[in-house]
Every structure is written in C-alpha cells, then in structure tokens.
Coordinates of N, CA and C in Angstrom, one line a residue:
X1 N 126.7 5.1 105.2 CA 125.5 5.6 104.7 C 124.5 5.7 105.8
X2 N 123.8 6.7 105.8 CA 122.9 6.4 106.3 C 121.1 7.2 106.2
X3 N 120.1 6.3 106.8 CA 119.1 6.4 106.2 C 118.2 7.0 107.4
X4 N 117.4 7.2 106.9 CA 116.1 7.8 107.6 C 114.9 8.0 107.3
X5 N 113.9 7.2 108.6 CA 112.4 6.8 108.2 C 111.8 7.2 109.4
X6 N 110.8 7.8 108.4 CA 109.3 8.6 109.0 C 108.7 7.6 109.5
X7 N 107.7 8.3 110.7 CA 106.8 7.5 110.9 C 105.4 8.5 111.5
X8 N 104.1 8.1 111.9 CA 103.1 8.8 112.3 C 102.3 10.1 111.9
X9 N 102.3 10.2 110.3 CA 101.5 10.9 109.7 C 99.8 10.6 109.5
X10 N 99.0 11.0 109.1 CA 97.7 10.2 108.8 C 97.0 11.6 108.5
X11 N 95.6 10.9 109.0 CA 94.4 12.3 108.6 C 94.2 12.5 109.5
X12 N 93.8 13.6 110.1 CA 93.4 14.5 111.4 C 92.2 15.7 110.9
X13 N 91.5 15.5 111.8 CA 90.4 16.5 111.7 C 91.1 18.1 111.9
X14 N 90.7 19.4 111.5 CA 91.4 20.0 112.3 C 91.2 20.7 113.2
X15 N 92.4 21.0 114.2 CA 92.1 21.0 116.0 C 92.9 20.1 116.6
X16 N 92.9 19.2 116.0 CA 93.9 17.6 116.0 C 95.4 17.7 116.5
X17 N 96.1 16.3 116.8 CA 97.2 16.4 117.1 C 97.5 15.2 116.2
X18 N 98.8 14.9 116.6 CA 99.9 14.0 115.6 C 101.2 14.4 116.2
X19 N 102.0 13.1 116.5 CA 103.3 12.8 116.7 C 103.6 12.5 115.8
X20 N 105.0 12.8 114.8 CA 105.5 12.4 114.1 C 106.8 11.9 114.4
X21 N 107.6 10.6 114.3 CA 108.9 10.1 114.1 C 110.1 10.1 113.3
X22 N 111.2 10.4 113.8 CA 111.9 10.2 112.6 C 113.3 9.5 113.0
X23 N 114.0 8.3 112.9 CA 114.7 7.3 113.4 C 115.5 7.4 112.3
X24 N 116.9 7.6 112.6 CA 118.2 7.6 111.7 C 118.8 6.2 112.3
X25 N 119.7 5.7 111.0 CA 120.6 4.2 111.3 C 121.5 4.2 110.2
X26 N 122.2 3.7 111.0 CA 123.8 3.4 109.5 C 124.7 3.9 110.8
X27 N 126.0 4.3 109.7 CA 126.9 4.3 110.2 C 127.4 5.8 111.1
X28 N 127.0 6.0 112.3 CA 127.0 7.3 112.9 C 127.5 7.7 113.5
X29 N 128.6 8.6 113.6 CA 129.6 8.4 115.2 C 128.7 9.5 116.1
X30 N 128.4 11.1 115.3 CA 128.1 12.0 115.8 C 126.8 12.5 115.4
X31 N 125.8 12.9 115.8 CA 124.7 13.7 115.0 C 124.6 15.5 115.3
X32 N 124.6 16.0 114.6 CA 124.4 17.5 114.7 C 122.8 18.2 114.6
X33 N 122.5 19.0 113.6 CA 121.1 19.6 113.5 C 120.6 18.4 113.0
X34 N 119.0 18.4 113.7 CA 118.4 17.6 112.7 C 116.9 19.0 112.8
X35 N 116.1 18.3 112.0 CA 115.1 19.4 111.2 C 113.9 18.5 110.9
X36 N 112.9 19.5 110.7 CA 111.4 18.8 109.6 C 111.5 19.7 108.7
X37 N 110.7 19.3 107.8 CA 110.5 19.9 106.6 C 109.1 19.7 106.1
X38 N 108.6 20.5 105.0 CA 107.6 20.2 104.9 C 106.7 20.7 103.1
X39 N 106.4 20.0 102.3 CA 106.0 20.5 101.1 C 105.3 20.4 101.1
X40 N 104.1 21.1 100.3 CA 102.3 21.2 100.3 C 102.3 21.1 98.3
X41 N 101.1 20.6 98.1 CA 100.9 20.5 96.8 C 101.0 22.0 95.8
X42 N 102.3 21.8 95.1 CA 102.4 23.4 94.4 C 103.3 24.7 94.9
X43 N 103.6 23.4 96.0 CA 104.4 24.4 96.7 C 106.1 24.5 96.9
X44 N 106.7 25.1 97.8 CA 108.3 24.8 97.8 C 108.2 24.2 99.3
X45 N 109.0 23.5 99.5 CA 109.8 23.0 100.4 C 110.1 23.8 101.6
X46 N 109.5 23.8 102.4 CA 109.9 24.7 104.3 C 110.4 24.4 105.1
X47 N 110.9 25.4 105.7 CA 111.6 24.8 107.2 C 110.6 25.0 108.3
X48 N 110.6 23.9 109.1 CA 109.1 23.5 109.8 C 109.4 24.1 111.4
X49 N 110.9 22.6 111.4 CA 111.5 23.1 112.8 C 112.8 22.6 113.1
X50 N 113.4 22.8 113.6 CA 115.1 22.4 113.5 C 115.5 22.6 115.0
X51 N 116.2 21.5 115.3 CA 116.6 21.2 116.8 C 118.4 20.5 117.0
X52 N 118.9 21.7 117.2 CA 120.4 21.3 117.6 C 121.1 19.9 118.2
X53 N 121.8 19.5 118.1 CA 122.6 19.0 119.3 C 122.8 18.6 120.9
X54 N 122.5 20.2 121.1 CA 122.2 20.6 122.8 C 121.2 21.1 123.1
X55 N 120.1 21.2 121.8 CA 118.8 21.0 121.8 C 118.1 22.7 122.0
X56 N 119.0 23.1 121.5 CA 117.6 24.4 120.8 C 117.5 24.5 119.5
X57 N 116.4 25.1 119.9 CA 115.5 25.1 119.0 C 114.9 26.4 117.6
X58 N 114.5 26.3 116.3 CA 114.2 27.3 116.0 C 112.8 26.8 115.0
X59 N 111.7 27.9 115.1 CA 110.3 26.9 114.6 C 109.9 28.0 113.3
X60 N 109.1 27.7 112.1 CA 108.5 28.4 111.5 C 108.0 29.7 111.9
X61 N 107.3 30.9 111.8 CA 106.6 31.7 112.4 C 105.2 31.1 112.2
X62 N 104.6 30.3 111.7 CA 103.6 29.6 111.1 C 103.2 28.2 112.0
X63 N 104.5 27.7 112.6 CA 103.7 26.8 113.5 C 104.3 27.0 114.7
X64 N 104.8 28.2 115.3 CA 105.6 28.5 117.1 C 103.9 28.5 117.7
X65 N 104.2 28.1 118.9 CA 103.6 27.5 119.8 C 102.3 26.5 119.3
X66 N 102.6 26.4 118.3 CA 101.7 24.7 118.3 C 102.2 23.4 118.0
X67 N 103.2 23.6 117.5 CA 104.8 22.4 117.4 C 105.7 22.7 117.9
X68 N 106.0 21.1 117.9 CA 107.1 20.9 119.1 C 108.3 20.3 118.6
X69 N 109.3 20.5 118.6 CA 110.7 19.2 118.3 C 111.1 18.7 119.5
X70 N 111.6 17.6 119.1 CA 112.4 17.4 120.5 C 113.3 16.0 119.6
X71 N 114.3 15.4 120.6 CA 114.9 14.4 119.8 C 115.7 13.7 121.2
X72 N 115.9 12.7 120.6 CA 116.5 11.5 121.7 C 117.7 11.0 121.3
X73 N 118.7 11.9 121.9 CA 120.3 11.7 120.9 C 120.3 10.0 121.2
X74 N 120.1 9.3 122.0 CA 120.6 8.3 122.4 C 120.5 7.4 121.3
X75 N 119.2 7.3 121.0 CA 118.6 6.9 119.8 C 118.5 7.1 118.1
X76 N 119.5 8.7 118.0 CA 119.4 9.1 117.2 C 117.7 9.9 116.5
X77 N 117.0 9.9 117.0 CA 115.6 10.2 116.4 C 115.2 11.4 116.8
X78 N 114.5 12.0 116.1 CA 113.9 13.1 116.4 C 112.9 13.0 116.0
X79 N 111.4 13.8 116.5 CA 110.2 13.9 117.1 C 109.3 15.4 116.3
X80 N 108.5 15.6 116.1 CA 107.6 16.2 116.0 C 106.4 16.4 116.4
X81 N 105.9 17.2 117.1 CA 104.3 17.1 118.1 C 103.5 18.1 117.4
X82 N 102.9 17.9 116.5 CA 101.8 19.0 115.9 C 100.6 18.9 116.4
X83 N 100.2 20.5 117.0 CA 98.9 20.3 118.0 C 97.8 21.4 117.4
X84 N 96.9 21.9 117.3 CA 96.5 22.6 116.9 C 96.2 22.6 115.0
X85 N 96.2 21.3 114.8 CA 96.1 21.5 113.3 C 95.5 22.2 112.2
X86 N 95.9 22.9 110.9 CA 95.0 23.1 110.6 C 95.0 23.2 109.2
X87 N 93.9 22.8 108.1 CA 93.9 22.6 106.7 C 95.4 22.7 106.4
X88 N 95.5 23.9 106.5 CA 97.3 24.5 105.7 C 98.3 24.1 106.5
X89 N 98.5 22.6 107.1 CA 99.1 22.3 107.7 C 99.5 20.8 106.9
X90 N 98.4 20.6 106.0 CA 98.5 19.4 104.9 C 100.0 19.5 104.4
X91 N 100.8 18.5 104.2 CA 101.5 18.4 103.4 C 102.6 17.2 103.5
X92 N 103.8 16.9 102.7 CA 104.4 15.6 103.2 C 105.3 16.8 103.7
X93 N 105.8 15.4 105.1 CA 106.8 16.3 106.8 C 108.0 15.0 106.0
X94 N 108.8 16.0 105.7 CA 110.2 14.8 105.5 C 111.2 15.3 106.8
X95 N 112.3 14.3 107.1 CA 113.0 14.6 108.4 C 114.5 15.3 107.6
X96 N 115.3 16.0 108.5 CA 116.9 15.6 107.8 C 117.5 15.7 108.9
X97 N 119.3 15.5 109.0 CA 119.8 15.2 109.5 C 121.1 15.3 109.0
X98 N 122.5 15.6 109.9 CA 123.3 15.8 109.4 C 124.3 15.8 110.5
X99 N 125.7 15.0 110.6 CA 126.7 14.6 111.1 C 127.4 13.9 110.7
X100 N 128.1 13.2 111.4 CA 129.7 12.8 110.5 C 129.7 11.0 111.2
X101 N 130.2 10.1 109.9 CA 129.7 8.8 110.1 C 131.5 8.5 110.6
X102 N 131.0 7.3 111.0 CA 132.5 6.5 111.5 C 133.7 6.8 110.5
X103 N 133.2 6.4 109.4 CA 134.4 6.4 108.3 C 135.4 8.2 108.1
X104 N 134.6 8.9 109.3 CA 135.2 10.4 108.8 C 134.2 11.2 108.4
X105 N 133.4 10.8 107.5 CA 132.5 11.5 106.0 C 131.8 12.5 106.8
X106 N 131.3 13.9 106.6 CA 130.1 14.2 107.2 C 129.2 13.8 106.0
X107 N 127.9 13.5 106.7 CA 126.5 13.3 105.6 C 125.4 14.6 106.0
X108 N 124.6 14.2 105.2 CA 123.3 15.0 105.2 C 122.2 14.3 104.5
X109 N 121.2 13.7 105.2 CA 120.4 12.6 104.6 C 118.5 13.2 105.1
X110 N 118.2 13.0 104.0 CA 117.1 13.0 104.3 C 115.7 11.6 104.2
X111 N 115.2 12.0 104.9 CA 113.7 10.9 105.1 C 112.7 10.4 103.4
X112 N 112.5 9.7 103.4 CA 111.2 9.7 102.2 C 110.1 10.4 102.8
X113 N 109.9 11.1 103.9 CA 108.3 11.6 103.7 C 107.8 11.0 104.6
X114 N 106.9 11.4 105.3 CA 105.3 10.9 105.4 C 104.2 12.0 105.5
X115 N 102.9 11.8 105.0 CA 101.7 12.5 104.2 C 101.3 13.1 105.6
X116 N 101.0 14.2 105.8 CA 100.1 14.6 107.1 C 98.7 15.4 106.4
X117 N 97.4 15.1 106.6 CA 96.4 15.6 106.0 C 95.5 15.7 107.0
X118 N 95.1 17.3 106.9 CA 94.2 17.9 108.1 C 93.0 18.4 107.4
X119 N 91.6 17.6 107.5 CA 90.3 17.6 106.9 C 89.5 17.7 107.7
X120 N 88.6 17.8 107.4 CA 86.9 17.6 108.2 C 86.1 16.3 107.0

C-alpha cells in the first residue's frame, strides 16, 4: 500500500507564491507519472500538472508559466511551485501517483488534499 501526504498550502495574497509537497511511502519498487490536481468549490476536479519519470512535463493552459513541477525520484516526492497567484487559483491541490509496489501490484494512490486560498 501506499500513501501520500501534502504538505504547504495556506493563504496567500494574490501575486503570491507557495511550494507545495507531496511525499509518497509504503511499499515502492518503481514510480511512474506523478501529477497535481486540483478542485475549487462547485467545481470538477483538474489536471494542474503532471511530471513523468524522466521528467517531462505537461501543465494546465491556466497555470503554464506560473507553475512549476518538479519531483525528486530519490525520495519519491514531488513538488509544486505556484507563483503568480490568483483568486481562481483557490482550491484543494491533491497529489497522485502511480507505479508498481514490491509485491508486483501496480497502484495508483492519491493524497488527502491540502487547501490553497488566494485573498486580499
């Protein structure tokens, strides 16, 4: 099994920045795509940004050139750099991830969330 947890959401003025975290653990031999995601109140579920393997990359049209992925296979984690904030950028950033655990299995697991909220 394995799990995965957010970290470094909060409130940001907008204009703002925020790194966001996301640290996978359990049982992992290999990791493949990992991703952000992102829901706003009333809304559906998006793809934010998604970062390969060997590390390319594909972003929203809604947030290219103001976010960033990046990931640290070593570690398993991947990263999120939101620069340029703004109101419609509110919403919970959940992570996912997906590769194949020691026992054989491939998985596909996702994060609980964390809230990113862009105010004045």
């Amino acid at each position: 099994q394995v799990q995965l947890v957010e970290s470094g959401g909060g409130l940001v003025q907008p204009g703002g920045s925020l790194r966001l975290s996301c640290a996978a653990s359990g049982s992992i031999r290999s990791m493949n795509d990992m991703a952000w995601y992102r829901q706003a109140p009333g809304k559906q579920r998006e793809l934010v940004a998604s970062i390969t393997s060997d590390g390319n990359t594909n972003y929203a049209d809604s947030v290219k050139g103001r976010f960033a992925i990046s990931r640290d296979n070593a570690k398993n984690t991947v990263f999120l750099q939101l620069n340029s904030l703004k109101p419609e950028d509110t919403a919970v950033y959940s992570c996912n991830a997906a590769g194949r655990s020691w026992a054989g299995f491939m998985f596909n697991s996702w994060g609980p969330g964390t809230q990113v909220t862009v105010s004045s």
